Short mmCIF file of C-alpha atoms in Angstrom, two decimals:
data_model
loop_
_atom_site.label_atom_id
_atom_site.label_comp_id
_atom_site.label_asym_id
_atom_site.label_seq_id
_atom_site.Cartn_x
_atom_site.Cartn_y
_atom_site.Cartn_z
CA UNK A 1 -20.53 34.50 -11.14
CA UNK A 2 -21.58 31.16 -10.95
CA UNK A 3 -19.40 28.87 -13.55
CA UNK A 4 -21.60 25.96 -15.35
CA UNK A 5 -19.16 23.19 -17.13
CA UNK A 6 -20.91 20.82 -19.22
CA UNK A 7 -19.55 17.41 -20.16
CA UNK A 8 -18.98 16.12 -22.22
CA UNK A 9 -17.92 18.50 -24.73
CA UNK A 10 -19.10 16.38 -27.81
CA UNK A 11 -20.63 12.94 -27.95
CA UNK A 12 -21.26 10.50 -31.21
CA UNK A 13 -24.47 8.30 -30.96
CA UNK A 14 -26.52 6.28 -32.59
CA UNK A 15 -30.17 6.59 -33.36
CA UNK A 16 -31.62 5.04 -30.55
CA UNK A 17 -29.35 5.46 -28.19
CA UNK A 18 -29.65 6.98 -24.87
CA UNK A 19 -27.15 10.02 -24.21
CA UNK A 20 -26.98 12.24 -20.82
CA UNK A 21 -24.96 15.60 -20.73
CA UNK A 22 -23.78 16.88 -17.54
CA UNK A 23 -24.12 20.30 -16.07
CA UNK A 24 -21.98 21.00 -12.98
CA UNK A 25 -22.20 24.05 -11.45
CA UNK A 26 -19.81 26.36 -9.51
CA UNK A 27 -21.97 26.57 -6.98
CA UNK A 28 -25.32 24.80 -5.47
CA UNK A 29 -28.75 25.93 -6.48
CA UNK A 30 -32.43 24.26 -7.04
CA UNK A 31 -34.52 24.87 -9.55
CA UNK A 32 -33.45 27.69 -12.01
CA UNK A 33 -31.69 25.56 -14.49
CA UNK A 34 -32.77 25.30 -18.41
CA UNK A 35 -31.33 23.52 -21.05
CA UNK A 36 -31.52 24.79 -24.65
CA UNK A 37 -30.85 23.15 -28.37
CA UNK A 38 -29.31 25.32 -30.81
CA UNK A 39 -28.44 23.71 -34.64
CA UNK A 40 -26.18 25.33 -37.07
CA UNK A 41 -27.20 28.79 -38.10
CA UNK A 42 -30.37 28.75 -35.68
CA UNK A 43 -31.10 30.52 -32.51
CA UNK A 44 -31.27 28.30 -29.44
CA UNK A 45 -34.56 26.69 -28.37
CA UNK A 46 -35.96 25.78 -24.95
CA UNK A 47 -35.84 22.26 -24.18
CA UNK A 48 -36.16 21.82 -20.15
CA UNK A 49 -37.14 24.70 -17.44
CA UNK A 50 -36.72 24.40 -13.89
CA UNK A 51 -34.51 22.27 -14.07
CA UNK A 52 -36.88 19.10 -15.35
CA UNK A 53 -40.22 20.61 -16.39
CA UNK A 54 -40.47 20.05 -20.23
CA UNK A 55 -40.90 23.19 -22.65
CA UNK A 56 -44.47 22.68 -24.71
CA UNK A 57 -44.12 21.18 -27.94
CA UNK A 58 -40.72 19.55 -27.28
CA UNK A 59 -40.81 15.51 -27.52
CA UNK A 60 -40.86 13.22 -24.22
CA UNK A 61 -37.56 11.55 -25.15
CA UNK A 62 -35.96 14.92 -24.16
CA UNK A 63 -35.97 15.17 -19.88
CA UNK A 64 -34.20 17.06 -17.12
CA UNK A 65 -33.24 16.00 -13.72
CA UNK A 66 -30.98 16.97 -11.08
CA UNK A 67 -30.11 19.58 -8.27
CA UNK A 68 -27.53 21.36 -5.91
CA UNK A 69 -24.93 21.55 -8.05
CA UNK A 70 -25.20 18.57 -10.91
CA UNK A 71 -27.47 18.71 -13.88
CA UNK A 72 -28.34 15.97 -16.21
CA UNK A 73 -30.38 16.47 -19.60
CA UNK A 74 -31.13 12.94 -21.41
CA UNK A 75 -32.65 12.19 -24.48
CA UNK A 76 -33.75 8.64 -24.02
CA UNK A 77 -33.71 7.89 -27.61
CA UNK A 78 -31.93 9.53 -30.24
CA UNK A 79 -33.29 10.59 -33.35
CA UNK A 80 -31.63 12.32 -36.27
CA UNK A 81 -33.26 15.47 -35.81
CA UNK A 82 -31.55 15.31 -32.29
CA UNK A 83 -27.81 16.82 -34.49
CA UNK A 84 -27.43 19.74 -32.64
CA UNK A 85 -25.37 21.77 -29.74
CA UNK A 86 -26.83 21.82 -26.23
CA UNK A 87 -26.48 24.02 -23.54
CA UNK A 88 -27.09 24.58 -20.10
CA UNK A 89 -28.31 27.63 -18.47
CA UNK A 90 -28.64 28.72 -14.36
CA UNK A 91 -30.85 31.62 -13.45
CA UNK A 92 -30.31 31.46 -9.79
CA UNK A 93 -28.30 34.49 -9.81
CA UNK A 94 -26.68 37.53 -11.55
CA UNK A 95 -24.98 36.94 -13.69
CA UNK A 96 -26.85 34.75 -15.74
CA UNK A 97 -24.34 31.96 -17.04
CA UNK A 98 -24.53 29.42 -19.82
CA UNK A 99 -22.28 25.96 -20.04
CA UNK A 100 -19.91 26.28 -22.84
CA UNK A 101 -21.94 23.60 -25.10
CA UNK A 102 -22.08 20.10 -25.86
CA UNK A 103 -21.76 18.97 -29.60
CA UNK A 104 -24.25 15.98 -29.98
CA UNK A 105 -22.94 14.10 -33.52
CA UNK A 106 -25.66 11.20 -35.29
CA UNK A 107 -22.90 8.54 -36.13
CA UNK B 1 -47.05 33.10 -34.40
CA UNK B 2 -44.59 34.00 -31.40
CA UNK B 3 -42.16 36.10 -32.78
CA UNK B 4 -39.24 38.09 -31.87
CA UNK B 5 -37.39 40.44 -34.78
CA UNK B 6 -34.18 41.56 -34.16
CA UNK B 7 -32.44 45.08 -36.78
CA UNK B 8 -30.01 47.30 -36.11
CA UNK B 9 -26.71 44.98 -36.75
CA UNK B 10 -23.66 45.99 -38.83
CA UNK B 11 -20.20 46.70 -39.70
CA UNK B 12 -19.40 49.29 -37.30
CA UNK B 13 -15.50 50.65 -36.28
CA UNK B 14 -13.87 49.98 -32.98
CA UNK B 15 -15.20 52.77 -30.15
CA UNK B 16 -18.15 53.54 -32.19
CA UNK B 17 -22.12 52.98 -31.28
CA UNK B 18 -24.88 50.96 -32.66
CA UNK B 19 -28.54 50.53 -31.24
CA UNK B 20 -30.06 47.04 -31.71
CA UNK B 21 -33.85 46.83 -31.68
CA UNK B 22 -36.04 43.97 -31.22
CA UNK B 23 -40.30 43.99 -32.08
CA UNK B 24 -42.11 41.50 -30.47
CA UNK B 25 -45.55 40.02 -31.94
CA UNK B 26 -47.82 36.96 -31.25
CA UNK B 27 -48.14 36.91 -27.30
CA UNK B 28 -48.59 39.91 -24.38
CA UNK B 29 -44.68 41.40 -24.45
CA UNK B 30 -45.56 43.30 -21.05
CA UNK B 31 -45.13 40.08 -19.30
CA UNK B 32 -42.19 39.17 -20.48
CA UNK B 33 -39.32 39.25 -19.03
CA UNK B 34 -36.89 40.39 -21.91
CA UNK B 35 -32.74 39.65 -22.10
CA UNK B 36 -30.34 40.33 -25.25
CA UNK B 37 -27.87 37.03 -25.55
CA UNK B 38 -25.31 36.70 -27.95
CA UNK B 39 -22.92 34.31 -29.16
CA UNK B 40 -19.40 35.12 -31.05
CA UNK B 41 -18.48 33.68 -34.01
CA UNK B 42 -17.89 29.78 -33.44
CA UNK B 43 -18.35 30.10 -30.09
CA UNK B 44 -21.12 29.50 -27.36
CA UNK B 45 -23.92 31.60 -25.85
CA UNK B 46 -23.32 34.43 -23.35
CA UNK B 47 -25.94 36.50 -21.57
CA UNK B 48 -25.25 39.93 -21.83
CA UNK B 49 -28.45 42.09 -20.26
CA UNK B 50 -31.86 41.46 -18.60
CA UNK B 51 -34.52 44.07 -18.05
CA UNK B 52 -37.73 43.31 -15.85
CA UNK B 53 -41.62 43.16 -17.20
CA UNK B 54 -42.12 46.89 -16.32
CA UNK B 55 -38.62 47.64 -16.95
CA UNK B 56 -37.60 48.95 -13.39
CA UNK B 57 -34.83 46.35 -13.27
CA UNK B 58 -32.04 46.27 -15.26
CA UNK B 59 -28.81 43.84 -14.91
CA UNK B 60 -25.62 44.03 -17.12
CA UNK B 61 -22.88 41.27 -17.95
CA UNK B 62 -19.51 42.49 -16.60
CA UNK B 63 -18.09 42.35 -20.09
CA UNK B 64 -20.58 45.26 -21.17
CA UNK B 65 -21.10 46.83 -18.13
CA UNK B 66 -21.28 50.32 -18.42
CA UNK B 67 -20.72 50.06 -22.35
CA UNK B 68 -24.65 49.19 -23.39
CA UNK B 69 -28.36 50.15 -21.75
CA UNK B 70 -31.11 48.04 -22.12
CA UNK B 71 -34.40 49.46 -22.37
CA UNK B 72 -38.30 48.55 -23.47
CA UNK B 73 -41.14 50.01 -24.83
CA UNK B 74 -44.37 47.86 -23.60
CA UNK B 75 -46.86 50.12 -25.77
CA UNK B 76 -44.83 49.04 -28.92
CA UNK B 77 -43.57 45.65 -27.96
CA UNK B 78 -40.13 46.74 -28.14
CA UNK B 79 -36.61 46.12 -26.69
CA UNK B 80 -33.58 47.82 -27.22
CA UNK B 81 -29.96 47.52 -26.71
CA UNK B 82 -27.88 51.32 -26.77
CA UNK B 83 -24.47 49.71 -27.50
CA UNK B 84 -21.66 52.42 -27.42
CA UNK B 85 -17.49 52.15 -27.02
CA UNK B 86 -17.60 49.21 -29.13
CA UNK B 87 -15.02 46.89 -29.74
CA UNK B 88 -13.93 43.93 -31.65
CA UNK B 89 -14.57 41.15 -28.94
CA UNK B 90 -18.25 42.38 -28.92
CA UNK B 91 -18.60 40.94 -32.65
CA UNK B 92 -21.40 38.64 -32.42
CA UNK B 93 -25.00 37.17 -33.35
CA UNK B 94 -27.10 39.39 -30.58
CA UNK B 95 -30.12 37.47 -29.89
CA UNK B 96 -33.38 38.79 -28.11
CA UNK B 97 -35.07 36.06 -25.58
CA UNK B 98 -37.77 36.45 -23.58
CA UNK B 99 -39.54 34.61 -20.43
CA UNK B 100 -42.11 34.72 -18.15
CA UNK B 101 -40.05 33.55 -15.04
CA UNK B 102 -37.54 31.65 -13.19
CA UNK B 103 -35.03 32.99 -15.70
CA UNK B 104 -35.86 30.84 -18.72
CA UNK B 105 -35.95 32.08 -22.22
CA UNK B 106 -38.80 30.56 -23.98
CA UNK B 107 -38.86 33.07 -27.07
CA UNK B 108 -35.89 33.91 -29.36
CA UNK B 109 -35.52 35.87 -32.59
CA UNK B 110 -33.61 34.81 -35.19
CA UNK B 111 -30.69 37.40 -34.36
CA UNK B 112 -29.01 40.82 -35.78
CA UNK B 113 -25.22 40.47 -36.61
CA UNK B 114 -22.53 42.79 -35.49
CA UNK B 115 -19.28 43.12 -36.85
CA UNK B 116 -16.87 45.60 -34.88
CA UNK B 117 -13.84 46.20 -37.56
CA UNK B 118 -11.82 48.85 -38.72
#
């Protein structure tokens, strides 16, 4: 299975800042990376697909980049709404793997 | 409205069964790809099945493999999840998702809980 580690595991910002999490994965693939948003009590919601194309409906400051094995998801400037735990998802192969989260605090 | 409904969650005893259902409404379900994903208490997300638009194609995480069967029902816009030999590390939120490629899940419900306990 292919092993996604995100870093970091939590990060404090302020509004307005810019903030990149990391997805590195066990292995290299293109393409079949998402990123998701999940806040307390809420299912998870699609941010970035294929790796940088952005979900309708989800603001600009959210974007996706990377490939091979290295995965970035920005949000270029933070708003309050942003409080939530982020995760990273391959779909390159079986089975499908998520990054154990990354905590993103408002400080 | 998109919208995925999960039932079928609850307090059920080590080695027993439990069938999770999911209704979809709002968009075409037969061309969705369909997965159930779920997430232990405090902890993150872990895909558990996938089963193809016409339901041909079936994959399993190794941690249920051989314990649940996914299945669908395209005439009533439903998914299920057969969950048998149950026990307590598969206490969780189960989540449907759904996609229409590439893997992503662009459509979640709001999730079923299950609680294996004696």
């Amino acid at each position: 299975a292919i092993r996604m580690t995100q870093s970091p595991s939590s990060v404090s910002a302020s509004t307005g800042d810019r903030v990149t999490i990391t997805c590195r994965a066990s292995q290299d693939f293109n393409t079949y990376l998402a990123w998701y948003q999940q806040k307390p009590g809420k299912a998870p919601k699609l941010l970035i697909y294929a790796t940088s194309s952005l979900q309708r409906g989800v603001p600009s400051r959210f974007s996706g980049s990377g490939s091979g094995t290295d995965f970035t998801l920005t949000i270029s400037s933070l708003q309050s709404e942003d409080s939530a735990t982020y995760y990273c998802q391959q779909s390159y192969s079986f089975p499908w793997t998520f990054g154990q989260g990354t905590k993103v605090e408002i400080k | 409205e998109v919208q995925l409904v999960e039932s079928g969650g609850g307090l059920v005893q080590p080695g027993g069964s439990l069938r999770l259902s999911c209704v979809g409404s709002g968009f075409t379900f037969s061309v969705y790809e369909m997965n159930w994903v779920r997430q232990a208490p405090g902890k993150g997300l872990e895909w558990i099945s996938y089963i193809s638009m016409s339901g041909s194609t079936k994959y399993y995480a190794d941690s249920v493999k051989g314990r649940v069967t996914i299945s669908r029902d395209n005439a009533k816009n439903a998914l299920s999840l057969q969950m048998n030999g149950l026990r307590a590390e598969d206490t969780a939120v189960y989540y449907c998702a759904g996609g229409v490629g590439y893997g992503y899940m662009a459509v979640w419900g709001n999730g079923t809980t299950v609680t294996v306990s004696s």
